[in-house]
Structure formats: structure tokens, C-alpha cells
Coordinates of C-alpha atoms in Angstrom, one line a residue:
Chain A
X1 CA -15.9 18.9 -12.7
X2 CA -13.9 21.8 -11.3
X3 CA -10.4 22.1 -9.7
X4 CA -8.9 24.5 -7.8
X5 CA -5.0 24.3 -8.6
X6 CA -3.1 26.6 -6.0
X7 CA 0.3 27.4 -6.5
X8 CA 2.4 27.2 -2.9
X9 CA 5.3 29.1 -2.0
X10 CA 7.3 30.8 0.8
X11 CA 8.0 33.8 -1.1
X12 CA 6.0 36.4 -3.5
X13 CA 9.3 36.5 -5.9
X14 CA 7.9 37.0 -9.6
X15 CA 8.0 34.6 -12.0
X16 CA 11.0 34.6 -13.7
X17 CA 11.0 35.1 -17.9
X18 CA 11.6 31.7 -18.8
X19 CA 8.9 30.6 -16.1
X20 CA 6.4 32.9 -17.3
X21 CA 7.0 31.9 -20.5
X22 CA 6.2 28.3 -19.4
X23 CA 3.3 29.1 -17.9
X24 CA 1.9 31.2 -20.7
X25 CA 2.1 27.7 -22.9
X26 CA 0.6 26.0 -20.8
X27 CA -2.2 28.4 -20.4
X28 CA -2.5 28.5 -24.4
X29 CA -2.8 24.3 -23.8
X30 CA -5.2 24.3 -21.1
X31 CA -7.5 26.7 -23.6
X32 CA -7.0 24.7 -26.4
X33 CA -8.1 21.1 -24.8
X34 CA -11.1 22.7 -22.5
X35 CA -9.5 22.9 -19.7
X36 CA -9.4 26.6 -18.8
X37 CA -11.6 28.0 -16.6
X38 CA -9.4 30.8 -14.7
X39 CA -6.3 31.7 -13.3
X40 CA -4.3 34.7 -11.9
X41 CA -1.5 35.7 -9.4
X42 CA -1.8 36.9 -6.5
X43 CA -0.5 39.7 -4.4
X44 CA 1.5 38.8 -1.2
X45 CA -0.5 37.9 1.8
X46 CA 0.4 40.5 3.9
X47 CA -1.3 43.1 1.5
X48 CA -4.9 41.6 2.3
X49 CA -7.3 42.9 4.6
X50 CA -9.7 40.6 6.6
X51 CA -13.2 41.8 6.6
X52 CA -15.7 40.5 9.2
X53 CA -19.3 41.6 8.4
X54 CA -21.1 39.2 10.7
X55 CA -22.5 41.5 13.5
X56 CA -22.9 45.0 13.8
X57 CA -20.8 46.8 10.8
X58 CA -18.5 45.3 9.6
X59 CA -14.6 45.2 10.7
X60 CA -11.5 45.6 9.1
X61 CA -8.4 43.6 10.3
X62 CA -4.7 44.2 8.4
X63 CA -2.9 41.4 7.4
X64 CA -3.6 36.8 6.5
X65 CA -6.0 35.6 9.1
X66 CA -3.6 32.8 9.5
X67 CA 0.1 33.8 9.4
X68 CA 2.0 30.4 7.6
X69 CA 5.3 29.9 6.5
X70 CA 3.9 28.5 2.8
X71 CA 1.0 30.6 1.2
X72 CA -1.0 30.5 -2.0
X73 CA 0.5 32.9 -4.6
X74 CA -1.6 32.2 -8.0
X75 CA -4.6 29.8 -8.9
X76 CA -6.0 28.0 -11.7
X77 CA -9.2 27.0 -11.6
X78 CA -9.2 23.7 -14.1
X79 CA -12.4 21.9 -15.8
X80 CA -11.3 18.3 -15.7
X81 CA -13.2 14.7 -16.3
X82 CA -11.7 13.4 -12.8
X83 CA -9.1 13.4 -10.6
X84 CA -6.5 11.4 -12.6
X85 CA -6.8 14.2 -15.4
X86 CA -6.6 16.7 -13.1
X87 CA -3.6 15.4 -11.5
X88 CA -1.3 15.5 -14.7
X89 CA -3.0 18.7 -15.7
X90 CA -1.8 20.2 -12.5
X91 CA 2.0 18.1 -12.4
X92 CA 2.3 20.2 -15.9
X93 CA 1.5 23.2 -14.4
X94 CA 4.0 22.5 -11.3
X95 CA 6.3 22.2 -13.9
X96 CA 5.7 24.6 -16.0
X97 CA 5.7 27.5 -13.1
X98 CA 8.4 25.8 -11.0
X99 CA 6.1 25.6 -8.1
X100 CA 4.3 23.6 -5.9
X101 CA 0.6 23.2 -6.6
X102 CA -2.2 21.8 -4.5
X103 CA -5.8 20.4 -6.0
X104 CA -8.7 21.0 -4.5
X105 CA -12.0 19.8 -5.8
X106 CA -14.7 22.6 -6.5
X107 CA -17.8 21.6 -4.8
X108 CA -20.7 21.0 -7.6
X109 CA -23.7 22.9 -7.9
Chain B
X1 CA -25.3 -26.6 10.2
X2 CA -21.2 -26.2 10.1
X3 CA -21.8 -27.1 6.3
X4 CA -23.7 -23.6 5.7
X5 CA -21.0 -21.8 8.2
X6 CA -18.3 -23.5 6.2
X7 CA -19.9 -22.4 2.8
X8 CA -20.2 -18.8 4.2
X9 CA -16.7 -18.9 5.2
X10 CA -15.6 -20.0 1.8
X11 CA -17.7 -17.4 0.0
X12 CA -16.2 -14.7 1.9
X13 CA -13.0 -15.7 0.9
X14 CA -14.0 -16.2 -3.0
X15 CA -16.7 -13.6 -3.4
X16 CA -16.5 -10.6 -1.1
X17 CA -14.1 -8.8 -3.3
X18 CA -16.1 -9.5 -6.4
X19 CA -19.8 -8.5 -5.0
X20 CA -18.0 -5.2 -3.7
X21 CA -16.3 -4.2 -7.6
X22 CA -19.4 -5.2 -8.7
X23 CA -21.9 -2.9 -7.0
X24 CA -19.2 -0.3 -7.1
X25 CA -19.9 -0.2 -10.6
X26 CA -23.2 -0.1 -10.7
X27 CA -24.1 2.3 -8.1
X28 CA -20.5 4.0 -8.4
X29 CA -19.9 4.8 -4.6
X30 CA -17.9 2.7 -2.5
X31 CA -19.9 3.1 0.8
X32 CA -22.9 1.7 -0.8
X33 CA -21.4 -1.3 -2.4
X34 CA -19.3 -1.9 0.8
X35 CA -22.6 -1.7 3.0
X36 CA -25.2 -3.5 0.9
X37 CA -21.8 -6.7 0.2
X38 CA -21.8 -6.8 4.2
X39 CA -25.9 -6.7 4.3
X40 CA -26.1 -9.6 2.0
X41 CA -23.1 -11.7 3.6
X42 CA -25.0 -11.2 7.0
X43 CA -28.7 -12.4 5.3
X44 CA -26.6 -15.8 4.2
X45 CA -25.4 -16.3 7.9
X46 CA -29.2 -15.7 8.8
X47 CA -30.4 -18.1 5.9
X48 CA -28.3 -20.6 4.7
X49 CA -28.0 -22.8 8.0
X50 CA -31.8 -23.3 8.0
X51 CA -33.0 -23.0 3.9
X52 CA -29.7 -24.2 2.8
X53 CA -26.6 -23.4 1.1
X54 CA -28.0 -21.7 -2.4
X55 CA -26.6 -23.8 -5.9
X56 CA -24.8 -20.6 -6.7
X57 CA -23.6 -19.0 -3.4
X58 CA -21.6 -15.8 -5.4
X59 CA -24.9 -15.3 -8.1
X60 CA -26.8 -15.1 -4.8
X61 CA -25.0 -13.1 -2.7
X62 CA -24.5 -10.3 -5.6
X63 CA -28.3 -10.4 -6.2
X64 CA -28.8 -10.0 -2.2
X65 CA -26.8 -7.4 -2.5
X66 CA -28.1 -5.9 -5.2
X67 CA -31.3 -5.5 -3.6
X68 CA -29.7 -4.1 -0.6
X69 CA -28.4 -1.5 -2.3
X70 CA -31.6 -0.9 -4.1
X71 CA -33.3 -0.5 -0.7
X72 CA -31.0 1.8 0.6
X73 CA -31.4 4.2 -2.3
X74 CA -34.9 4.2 -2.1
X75 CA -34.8 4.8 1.7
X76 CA -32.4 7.8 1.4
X77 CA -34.6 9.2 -2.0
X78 CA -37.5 8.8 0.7
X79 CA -36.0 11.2 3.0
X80 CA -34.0 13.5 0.7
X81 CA -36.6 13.3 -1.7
X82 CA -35.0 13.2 -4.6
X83 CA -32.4 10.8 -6.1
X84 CA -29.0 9.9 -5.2
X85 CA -26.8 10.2 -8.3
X86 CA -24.1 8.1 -9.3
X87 CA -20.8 9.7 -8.3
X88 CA -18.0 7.8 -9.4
X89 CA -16.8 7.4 -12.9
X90 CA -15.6 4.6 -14.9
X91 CA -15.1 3.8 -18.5
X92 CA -17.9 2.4 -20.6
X93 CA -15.5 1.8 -23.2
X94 CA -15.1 -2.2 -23.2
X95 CA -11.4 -3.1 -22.3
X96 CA -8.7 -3.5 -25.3
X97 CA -8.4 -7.1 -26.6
X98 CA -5.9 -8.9 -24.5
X99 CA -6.3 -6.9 -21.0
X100 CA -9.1 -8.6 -18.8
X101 CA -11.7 -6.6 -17.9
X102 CA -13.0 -6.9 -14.2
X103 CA -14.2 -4.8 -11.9
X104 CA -11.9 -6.7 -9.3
X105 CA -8.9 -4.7 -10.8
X106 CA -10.6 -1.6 -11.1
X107 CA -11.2 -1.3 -7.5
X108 CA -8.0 -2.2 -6.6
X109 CA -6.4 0.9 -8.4
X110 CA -9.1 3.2 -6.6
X111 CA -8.1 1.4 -3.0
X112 CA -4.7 2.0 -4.0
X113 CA -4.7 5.2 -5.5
X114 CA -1.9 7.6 -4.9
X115 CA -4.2 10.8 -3.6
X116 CA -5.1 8.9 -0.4
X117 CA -2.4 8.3 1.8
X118 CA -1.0 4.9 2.4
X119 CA -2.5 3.9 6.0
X120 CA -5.9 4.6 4.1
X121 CA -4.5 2.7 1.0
X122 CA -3.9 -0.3 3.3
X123 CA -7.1 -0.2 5.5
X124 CA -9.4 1.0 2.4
X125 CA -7.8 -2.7 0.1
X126 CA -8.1 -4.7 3.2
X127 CA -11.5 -3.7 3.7
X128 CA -13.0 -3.7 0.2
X129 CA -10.8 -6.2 -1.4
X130 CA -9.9 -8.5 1.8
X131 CA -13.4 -8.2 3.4
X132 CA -11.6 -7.6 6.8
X133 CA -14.1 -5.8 9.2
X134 CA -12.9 -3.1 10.8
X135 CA -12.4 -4.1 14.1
X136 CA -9.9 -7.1 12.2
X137 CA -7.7 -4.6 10.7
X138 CA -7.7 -2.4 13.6
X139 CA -6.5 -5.1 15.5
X140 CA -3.7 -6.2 12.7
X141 CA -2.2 -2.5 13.3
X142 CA -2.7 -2.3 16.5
X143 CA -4.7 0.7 16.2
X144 CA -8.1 2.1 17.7
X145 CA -11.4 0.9 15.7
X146 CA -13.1 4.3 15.5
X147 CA -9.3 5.4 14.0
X148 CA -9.5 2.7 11.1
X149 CA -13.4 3.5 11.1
X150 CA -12.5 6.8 10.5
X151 CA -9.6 6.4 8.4
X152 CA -11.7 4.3 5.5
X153 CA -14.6 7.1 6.1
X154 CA -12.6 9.6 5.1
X155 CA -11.0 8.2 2.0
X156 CA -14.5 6.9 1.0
X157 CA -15.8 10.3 0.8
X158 CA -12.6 11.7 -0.9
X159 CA -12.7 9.4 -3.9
X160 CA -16.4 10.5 -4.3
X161 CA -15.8 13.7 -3.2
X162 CA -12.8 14.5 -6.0
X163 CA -13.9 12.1 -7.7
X164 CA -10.7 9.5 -8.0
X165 CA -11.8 7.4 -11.1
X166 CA -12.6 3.8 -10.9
X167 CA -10.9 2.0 -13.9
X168 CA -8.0 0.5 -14.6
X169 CA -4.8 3.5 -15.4
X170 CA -3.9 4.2 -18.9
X171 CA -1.2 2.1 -20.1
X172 CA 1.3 4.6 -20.0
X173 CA 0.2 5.3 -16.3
X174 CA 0.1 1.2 -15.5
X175 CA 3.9 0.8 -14.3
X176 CA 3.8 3.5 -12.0
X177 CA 0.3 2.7 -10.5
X178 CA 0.7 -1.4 -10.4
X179 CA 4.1 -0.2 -8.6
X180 CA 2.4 1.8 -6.5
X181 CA -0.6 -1.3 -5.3
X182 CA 2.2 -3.6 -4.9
X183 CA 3.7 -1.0 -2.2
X184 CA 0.5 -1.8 -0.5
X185 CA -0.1 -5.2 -0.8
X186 CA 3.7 -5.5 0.2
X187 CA 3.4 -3.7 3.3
X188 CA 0.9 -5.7 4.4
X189 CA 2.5 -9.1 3.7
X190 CA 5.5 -7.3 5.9
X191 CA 3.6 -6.0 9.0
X192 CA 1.9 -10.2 9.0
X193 CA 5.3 -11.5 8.7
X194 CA 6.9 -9.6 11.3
X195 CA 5.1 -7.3 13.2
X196 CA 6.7 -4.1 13.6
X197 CA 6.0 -3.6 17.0
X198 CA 5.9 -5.3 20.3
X199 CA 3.0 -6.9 22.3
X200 CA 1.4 -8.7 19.4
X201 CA 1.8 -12.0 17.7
X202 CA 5.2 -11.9 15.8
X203 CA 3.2 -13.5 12.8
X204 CA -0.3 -13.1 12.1
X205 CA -1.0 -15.2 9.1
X206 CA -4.7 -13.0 8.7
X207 CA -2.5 -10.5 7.1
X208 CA 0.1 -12.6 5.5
X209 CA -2.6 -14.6 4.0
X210 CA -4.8 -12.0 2.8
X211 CA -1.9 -10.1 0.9
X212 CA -1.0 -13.5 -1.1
X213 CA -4.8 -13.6 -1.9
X214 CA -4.9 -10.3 -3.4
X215 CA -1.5 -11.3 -5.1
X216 CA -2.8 -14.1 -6.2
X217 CA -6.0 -12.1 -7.9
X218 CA -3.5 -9.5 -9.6
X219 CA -1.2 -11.9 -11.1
X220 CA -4.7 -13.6 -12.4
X221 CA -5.7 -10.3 -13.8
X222 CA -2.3 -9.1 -14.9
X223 CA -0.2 -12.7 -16.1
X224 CA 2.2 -10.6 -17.9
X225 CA 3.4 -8.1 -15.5
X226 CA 6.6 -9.5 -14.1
X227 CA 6.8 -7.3 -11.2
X228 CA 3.1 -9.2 -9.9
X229 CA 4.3 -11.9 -10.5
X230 CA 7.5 -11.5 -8.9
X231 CA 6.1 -9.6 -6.0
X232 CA 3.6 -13.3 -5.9
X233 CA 6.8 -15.3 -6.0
X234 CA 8.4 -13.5 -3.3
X235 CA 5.7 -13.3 -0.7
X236 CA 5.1 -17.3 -1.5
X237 CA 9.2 -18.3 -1.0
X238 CA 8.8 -15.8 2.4
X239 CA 5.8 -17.7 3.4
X240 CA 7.3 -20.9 3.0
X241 CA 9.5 -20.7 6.1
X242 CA 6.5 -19.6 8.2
X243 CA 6.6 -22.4 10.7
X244 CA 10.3 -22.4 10.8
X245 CA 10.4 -18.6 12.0
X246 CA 9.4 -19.1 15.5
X247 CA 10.4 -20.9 18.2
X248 CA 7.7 -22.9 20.7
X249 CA 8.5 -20.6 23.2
X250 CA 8.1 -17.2 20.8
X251 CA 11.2 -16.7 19.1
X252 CA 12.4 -15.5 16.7
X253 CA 15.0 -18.1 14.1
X254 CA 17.0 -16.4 11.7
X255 CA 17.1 -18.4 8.2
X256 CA 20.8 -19.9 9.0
X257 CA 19.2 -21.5 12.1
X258 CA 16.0 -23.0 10.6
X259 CA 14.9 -26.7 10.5
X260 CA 14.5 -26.4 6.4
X261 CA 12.7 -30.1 6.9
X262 CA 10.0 -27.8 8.0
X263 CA 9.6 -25.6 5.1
X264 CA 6.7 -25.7 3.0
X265 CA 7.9 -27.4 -0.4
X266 CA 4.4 -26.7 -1.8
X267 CA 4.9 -23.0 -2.1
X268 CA 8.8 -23.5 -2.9
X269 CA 8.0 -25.2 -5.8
X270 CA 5.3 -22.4 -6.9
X271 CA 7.4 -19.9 -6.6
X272 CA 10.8 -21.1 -8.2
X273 CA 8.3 -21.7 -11.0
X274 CA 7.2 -18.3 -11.1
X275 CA 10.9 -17.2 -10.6
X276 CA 12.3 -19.5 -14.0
X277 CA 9.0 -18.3 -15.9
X278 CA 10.2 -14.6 -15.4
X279 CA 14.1 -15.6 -15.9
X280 CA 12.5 -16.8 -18.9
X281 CA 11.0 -13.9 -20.2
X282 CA 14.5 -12.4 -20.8
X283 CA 13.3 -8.7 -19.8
X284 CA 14.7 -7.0 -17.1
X285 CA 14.0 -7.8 -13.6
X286 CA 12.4 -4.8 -11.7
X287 CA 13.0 -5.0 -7.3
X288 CA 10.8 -7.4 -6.8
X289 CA 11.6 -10.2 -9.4
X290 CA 15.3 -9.5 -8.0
X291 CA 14.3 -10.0 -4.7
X292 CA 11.9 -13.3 -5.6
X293 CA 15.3 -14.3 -7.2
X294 CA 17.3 -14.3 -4.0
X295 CA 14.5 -15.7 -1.8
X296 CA 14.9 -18.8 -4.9
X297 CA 18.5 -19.4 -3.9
X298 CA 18.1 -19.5 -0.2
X299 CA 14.9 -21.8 -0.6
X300 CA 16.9 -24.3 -2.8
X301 CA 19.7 -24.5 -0.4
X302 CA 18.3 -27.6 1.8
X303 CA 21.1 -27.0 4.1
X304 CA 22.3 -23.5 4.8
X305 CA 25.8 -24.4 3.6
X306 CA 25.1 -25.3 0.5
X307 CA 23.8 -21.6 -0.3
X308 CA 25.2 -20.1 -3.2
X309 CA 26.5 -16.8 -2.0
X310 CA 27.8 -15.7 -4.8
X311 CA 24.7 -15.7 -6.2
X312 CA 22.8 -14.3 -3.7
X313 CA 25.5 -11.2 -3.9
X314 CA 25.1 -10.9 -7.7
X315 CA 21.2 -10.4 -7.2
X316 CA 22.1 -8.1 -4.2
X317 CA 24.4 -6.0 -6.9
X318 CA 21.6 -5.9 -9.0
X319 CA 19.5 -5.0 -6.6
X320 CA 21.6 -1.7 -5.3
X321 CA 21.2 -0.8 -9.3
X322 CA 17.8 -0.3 -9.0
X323 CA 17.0 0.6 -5.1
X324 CA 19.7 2.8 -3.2
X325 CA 18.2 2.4 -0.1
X326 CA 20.3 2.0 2.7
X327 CA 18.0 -0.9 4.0
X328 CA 19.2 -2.8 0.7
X329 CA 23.0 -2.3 1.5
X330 CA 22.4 -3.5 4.9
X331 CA 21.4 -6.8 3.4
X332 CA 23.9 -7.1 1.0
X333 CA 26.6 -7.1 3.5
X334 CA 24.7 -10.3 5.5
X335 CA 25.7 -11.9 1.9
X336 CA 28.7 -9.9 1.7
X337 CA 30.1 -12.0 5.1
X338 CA 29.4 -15.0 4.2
X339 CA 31.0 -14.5 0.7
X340 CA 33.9 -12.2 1.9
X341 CA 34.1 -12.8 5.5
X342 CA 32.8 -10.8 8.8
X343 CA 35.4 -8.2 9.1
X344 CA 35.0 -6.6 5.4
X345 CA 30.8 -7.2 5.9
X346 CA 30.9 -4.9 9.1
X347 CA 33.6 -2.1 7.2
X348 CA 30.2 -1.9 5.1
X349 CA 27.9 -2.0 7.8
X350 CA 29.5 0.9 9.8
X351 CA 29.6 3.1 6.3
X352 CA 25.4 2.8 7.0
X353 CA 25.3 4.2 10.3
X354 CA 24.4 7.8 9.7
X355 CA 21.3 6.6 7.8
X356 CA 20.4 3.5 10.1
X357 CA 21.4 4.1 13.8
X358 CA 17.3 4.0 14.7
X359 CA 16.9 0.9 13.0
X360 CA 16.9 -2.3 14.9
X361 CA 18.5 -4.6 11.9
X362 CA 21.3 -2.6 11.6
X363 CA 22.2 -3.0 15.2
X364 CA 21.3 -6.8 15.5
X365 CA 23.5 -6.9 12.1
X366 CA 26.2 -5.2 13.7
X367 CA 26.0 -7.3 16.9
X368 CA 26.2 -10.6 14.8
X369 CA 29.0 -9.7 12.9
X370 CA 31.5 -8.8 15.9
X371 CA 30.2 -11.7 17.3
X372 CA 31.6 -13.9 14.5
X373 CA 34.9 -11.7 14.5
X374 CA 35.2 -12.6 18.1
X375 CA 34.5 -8.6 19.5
X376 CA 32.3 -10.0 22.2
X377 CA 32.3 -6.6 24.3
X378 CA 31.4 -4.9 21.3
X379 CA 29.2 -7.1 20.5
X380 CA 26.6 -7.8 23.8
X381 CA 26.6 -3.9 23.6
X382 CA 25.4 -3.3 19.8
X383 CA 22.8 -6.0 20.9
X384 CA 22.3 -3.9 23.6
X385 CA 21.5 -1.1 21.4
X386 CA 19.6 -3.5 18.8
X387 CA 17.2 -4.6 21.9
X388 CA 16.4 -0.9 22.9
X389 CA 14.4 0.1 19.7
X390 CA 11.1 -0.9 18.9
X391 CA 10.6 -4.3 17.2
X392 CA 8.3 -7.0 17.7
X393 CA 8.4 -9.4 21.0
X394 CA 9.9 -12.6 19.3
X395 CA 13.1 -10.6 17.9
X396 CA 13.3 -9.0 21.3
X397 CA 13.3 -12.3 22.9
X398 CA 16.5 -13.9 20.0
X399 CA 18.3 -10.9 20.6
X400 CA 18.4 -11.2 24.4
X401 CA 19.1 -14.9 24.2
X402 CA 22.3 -14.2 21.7
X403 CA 23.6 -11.6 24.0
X404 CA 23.4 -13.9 26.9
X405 CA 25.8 -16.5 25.4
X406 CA 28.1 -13.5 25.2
X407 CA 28.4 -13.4 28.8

């Protein structure tokens, strides 16, 4: 089963050194066991673009297409047995990049 | 005829929990198991008053059940043509020598488990475990049925849908997870005992009752954690002094003021047992042992002057140790009065303001104290204050009375 571990914030500040750090161990664990699936950063939200495709052509809108005060900055995407597991993989990963995480389940195929 | 009604009454009580954990194993989803348990509870109420009461009502009622279920899968395969997996998990592994294995106790860490939030925590264990229906529980809360209906709906399909495990936790997760079905079963014993808000009975036993039940079934399963047990101890010296707590007339009698004649020396005695067993044990007392511990010495007091205060202020120092909540200090300084006098339990009191001005206790506590110090303005008015927050009818009505005599 697959989980989708978002990392919340308020802000797009970088990880610092010794977070990155922390985070790149805990990636190398989350290899190591079988847990790794993906994970990435991402850009802040007011660099996307919304695309709408379901008419006539599509259409291009700037900016979220919800504007919140906490947004996802990074992802994991975590292969675990069930939720329990999941939980403590993702309270590692909270710890490990000093953010707040939410865990989503992946719908099966 | 009342013979059968009085066996399905009693099997409900015994069984309901059991036929549920059961099927939730073997079909591993909770809607079916809870579904196919209320199926075959409705085919005894059908069955047994003509064909009479089976030799083994629980055998029976699982194997009803089991073929309810059966049907049902069938049914749905039918329609979606193909079959219904298993969703949930649970551990083939057989338990470790010494821990009892039963599904009873798995299903009460899924009810309880600390991804669904804890109105669906209580409504989900009252349901599954307690056999409540929903319209029950819905009335115990006061809330709507379609909002409990929906409430248990919606952590069903979340514990198949992220697929929260049914097993028993790890030991190294066990303290923080028994902690965490004890906060339920806790909650519920409180919102029985006194209700929380007006325009319902200021006791409704369904709920006290059915929390000592479940209790009673964890401390079966778990003998050897003392918090259970001292959770069990406490809940029984509480309900003890049921009859005692209310008036004829629907109000409310503090403990000083209680006909102890009245008090039920059944469950006394049980739970000063359970209290000396865990003294016994020489570890450390967790919250609830400590508060078991001073329910003990108030319950052994058979008149209120005879209380050791000193004793109930040690546990309350304990207590502090472990729980910071302001709620806690406000209690201690009800002790602290009677060991130390009024005037230094209501410097205390006032200290607790910023964090308890909305809640009615601190008020009423207030109000008593500058009562007993003689501050009879300052009194009627923080009863006054006490008597415009929410809180249950029979508190409302002692209140009132105490702030008449002030006139």
C-alpha cells in the first residue's frame, strides 16, 4: 500500500543544512527498508499555472487554484504494510525535515 | 416469552462485542461484521420467543451471523460481479505467550485508534463494542442520528480506506495507545456521570454502565496494566455514590453533603481492592491509579469528617507531577481548604483564572469558598457567574439553591 506524505508549511524557505542533512538519512533509510517510492520539493505555489482543458482549448490561469495560508512544499510517496507503519515512517520524516507532514492513502489499483 | 426477551437482552450484553471482533476478523471490514452482528441479533428476537432460547445463545448468534455475512458477500459479488476482498489487516502471527489473544482487544485499538478523531472514537467503541444503536448514542450526546450515522460511516470507511490495522499495538506502542482507549472510555463514563449540558438527565447510567463494561473487558484482557485497572477502580468508587448524587427533585449533592448510608458498598469494596492490588505492585502510579487512589480515601470516610485530607492532598501533589492541567489544581485547592483553610484555597483558586474563567467549576469553586470565608456579596455573584455557563440542569438547580441562602 501507498502513502502520500506531504510536507505543510507557510513559507517556501529552503531547507536548512542540517535539515537537509536529516532528510537525506532518512531518505537513505526509507530505501534501505522498502519504503521508498518518491519524493521531491516543490516550487512555491504561486509559480504554478492552472490549466483547464475541459471545453474548447484549453485555458491558462496564473497562480494556486485555492489561495491558503499553509501549502504543500515537498512529497514523499511511501510503500507501507498499513497505516500504523506509515504513521511512524512519516513522524520520522516530520522530524527529520522539521515540518509538518500530512498522510494521505494512495487509492489501489 | 419474557424468558427468550430476557436471554436476548443478556446476550447482547455478553456477546455483541464478541460476534462483531469476530466477523471483523474473518471478513476484515467493520461494516460487514457490524451489519451481519445486528442481522443475527434481530433473527434471535424473531426466533427464540417461539423455537426457544438456543443451548448456546453466543455459538448461535456468531454462526447466524456468519451466514449473514456470507449472504451479503454473495449478494454484492452478484451485482459487482466479482469478489469483495478482504480489506483490513491483522496479524496471523499467534500472540506472544503471556498476552491474550482476542479479537475483543483488537477491535478496541481500531475503535480507538488515534487517526480518527475522538467523537468518532467514542460513537465508533460504543457502537461496535457497546452494541449501542445509533439512535442510543445519538441520544446520549444529544446529537442528530443522521450526525452519529454519519460520523461512524465515515470512520468505517477510513480504517478500510487507509487501512488502520486491526491488531493489538506493538509493545513499545502499548502505553501510548491503552492511554489513548482509556481517554475514550473515560469520556464516556464522564458525559454518563454528569452530563455536560443542560436539558438531559444529569445521569444516564446507559453510558456510565457501558464504559465500566468495556473496563471491565480491558482489565480481563490486560490484568497487568495498572492504568486499566486503575482507570476500573476509579469509574467503580465514582459509580458507587450514584444514588447519592441527586436529589428527588433533580439536584445535584456534592460529596460533603451525601447520605454515605446510601453508597454502594459492593463496588467500594471492589475498587479499594483493586486500589491495594496496585499499591501493591510497588510501580509507579500513572493519573488514573492516583486518581482511583483519592476516590479510595473519600469512599472510606463513612462520615465526611473523618476524611483524611492530608492524604487526599498528597495524591493531589502527585497528581500535579504528572498532569499540569489547570482542571487538576482546581481540585487540589477543594482539598487544599479543608486542609489549610478557605482563605489560602481561594489565593490558589484566583492564580487559575486566566485559564478557567469559561469553566463552570471554577466559578461554583470560587463561590463556595467566599461563602465559607463569609464574602457573601462576592459570593451570590461568582455563583452568579458559575450559573451562566453551560452545565447540566441538576448543577444548575444546586447552584441556584446555594445562592439563595445567600440572600
Amino acid at each position: 500500500m501507498q502513502y502520500l506524505v506531504s510536507v505543510v508549511n507557510d513559507n517556501t524557505d529552503f531547507a536548512t543544512g542540517s535539515e537537509q542533512a536529516a532528510i537525506d538519512l532518512f531518505n537513505d533509510q526509507l530505501i534501505a527498508d522498502g519504503n521508498w517510492v518518491f519524493a521531491a520539493g516543490l516550487a512555491a505555489p504561486e509559480s504554478s499555472t492552472v490549466v483547464d482543458n475541459r471545453r474548447e482549448g484549453p485555458v491558462f490561469t496564473d497562480g494556486p487554484f485555492v489561495e491558503t495560508k499553509e501549502f504543500i512544499v515537498g512529497f514523499w510517496i511511501m510503500e507501507a504494510p498499513d497505516l500504523d507503519a506509515a504513521l511512524k515512517l512519516a513522524a520520522e520524516g516530520s522530524k527529520a525535515c522539521n515540518r509538518k507532514v500530512e498522510v494521505r492513502p494512495v487509492l489501489q489499483p | 416469552m419474557t424468558d427468550a426477551r430476557e436471554a436476548i437482552a443478556q446476550a447482547h450484553r455478553k456477546e455483541w462485542a464478541r460476534v462483531v471482533a469476530s466477523l471483523a476478523r474473518r471478513f476484515g471490514d467493520l461494516d460487514i461484521a457490524e451489519e451481519a452482528a445486528a442481522e443475527a441479533f434481530a433473527t434471535a428476537v424473531e426466533r427464540w420467543p417461539a423455537g426457544g432460547v438456543p443451548p448456546n445463545p453466543g455459538a448461535w448468534l456468531t454462526t447466524t451471523a456468519n451466514h449473514k455475512a456470507l449472504d451479503r458477500l454473495r449478494r454484492e459479488a452478484k451485482r459487482e460481479g466479482k469478489h469483495k476482498e478482504a480489506q483490513m489487516l491483522y496479524d496471523d502471527v499467534p500472540a506472544p505467550p503471556g498476552t491474550i489473544d482476542d479479537d475483543r482487544l483488537r477491535l478496541i485499538f481500531t475503535c480507538c485508534h488515534p487517526a480518527l478523531g475522538m467523537e468518532a472514537r467514542v460513537a465508533l467503541t460504543l457502537r461496535m463494542l457497546g452494541g449501542l444503536t445509533v439512535a442510543e448514542i445519538a441520544r446520549a450526546f444529544l446529537a442528530q442520528e443522521s450526525a452519529i450515522g454519519r460520523r461512524i460511516t465515515r470512520a468505517k470507511a477510513k480504517i478500510a480506506a487507509a487501512r488502520i490495522p486491526y491488531r493489538v499495538p506493538t509493545a513499545e506502542d502499548l502505553p501510548v495507545r491503552v492511554d489513548g482507549v482509556l481517554t475514550v472510555l473515560f469520556l464516556v463514563f464522564n458525559e454518563g456521570y454528569l452530563a455536560t449540558g443542560p436539558g438531559t438527565d444529569p445521569l444516564r447510567p446507559r453510558l456510565t454502565d457501558e464504559s465500566i463494561r468495556l473496563t471491565r473487558l480491558l482489565h480481563a484482557l490486560m490484568p497487568s496494566d495498572g492504568e486499566v485497572a486503575g482507570l476500573l477502580a476509579l469509574m467503580l468508587l465514582i459509580e458507587a455514590r450514584r444514588t447519592a448524587r441527586v436529589s428527588a427533585d433533580g439536584e445535584l449533592i456534592p460529596l460533603d453533603q451525601q447520605d454515605r448510608q446510601v453508597w454502594n458498598t459492593t463496588l467500594i469494596a471492589e475498587g479499594h481492592k483493586l486500589v491495594r492490588a496496585r499499591l501493591a505492585s510497588g510501580e509507579a502510579p500513572g493519573r488514573y491509579q492516583i486518581l482511583a487512589a483519592i476516590n479510595a480515601v473519600h469512599t472510606s470516610a463513612r462520615d465526611e469528617r473523618d476524611t483524611d485530607w492530608s492524604q487526599v492532598v498528597a495524591l493531589y501533589d502527585q497528581l500535579v507531577l504528572r498532569d499540569s492541567s489547570p482542571i487538576v489544581a482546581l481540585n487540589r485547592a477543594v482539598a487544599i481548604a479543608e486542609l489549610d483553610g478557605p482563605d489560602v484555597a481561594l489565593a490558589t483558586v484566583r492564580r487559575l483564572e486566566g485559564s478557567l474563567a469559561g469553566y463552570r467549576a471554577f466559578h461554583a469553586t470560587r463561590a463556595e469558598l467566599l461563602r465559607r470565608l463569609g464574602r457573601k456579596e462576592e459570593s451570590r455573584d461568582a455563583y452568579g457567574e458559575a450559573i451562566r455557563l453551560p452545565g447540566n440542569d441538576a448543577e444548575t438547580a444546586h447552584l441556584t439553591r446555594r445562592r439563595e441562602q445567600l440572600k
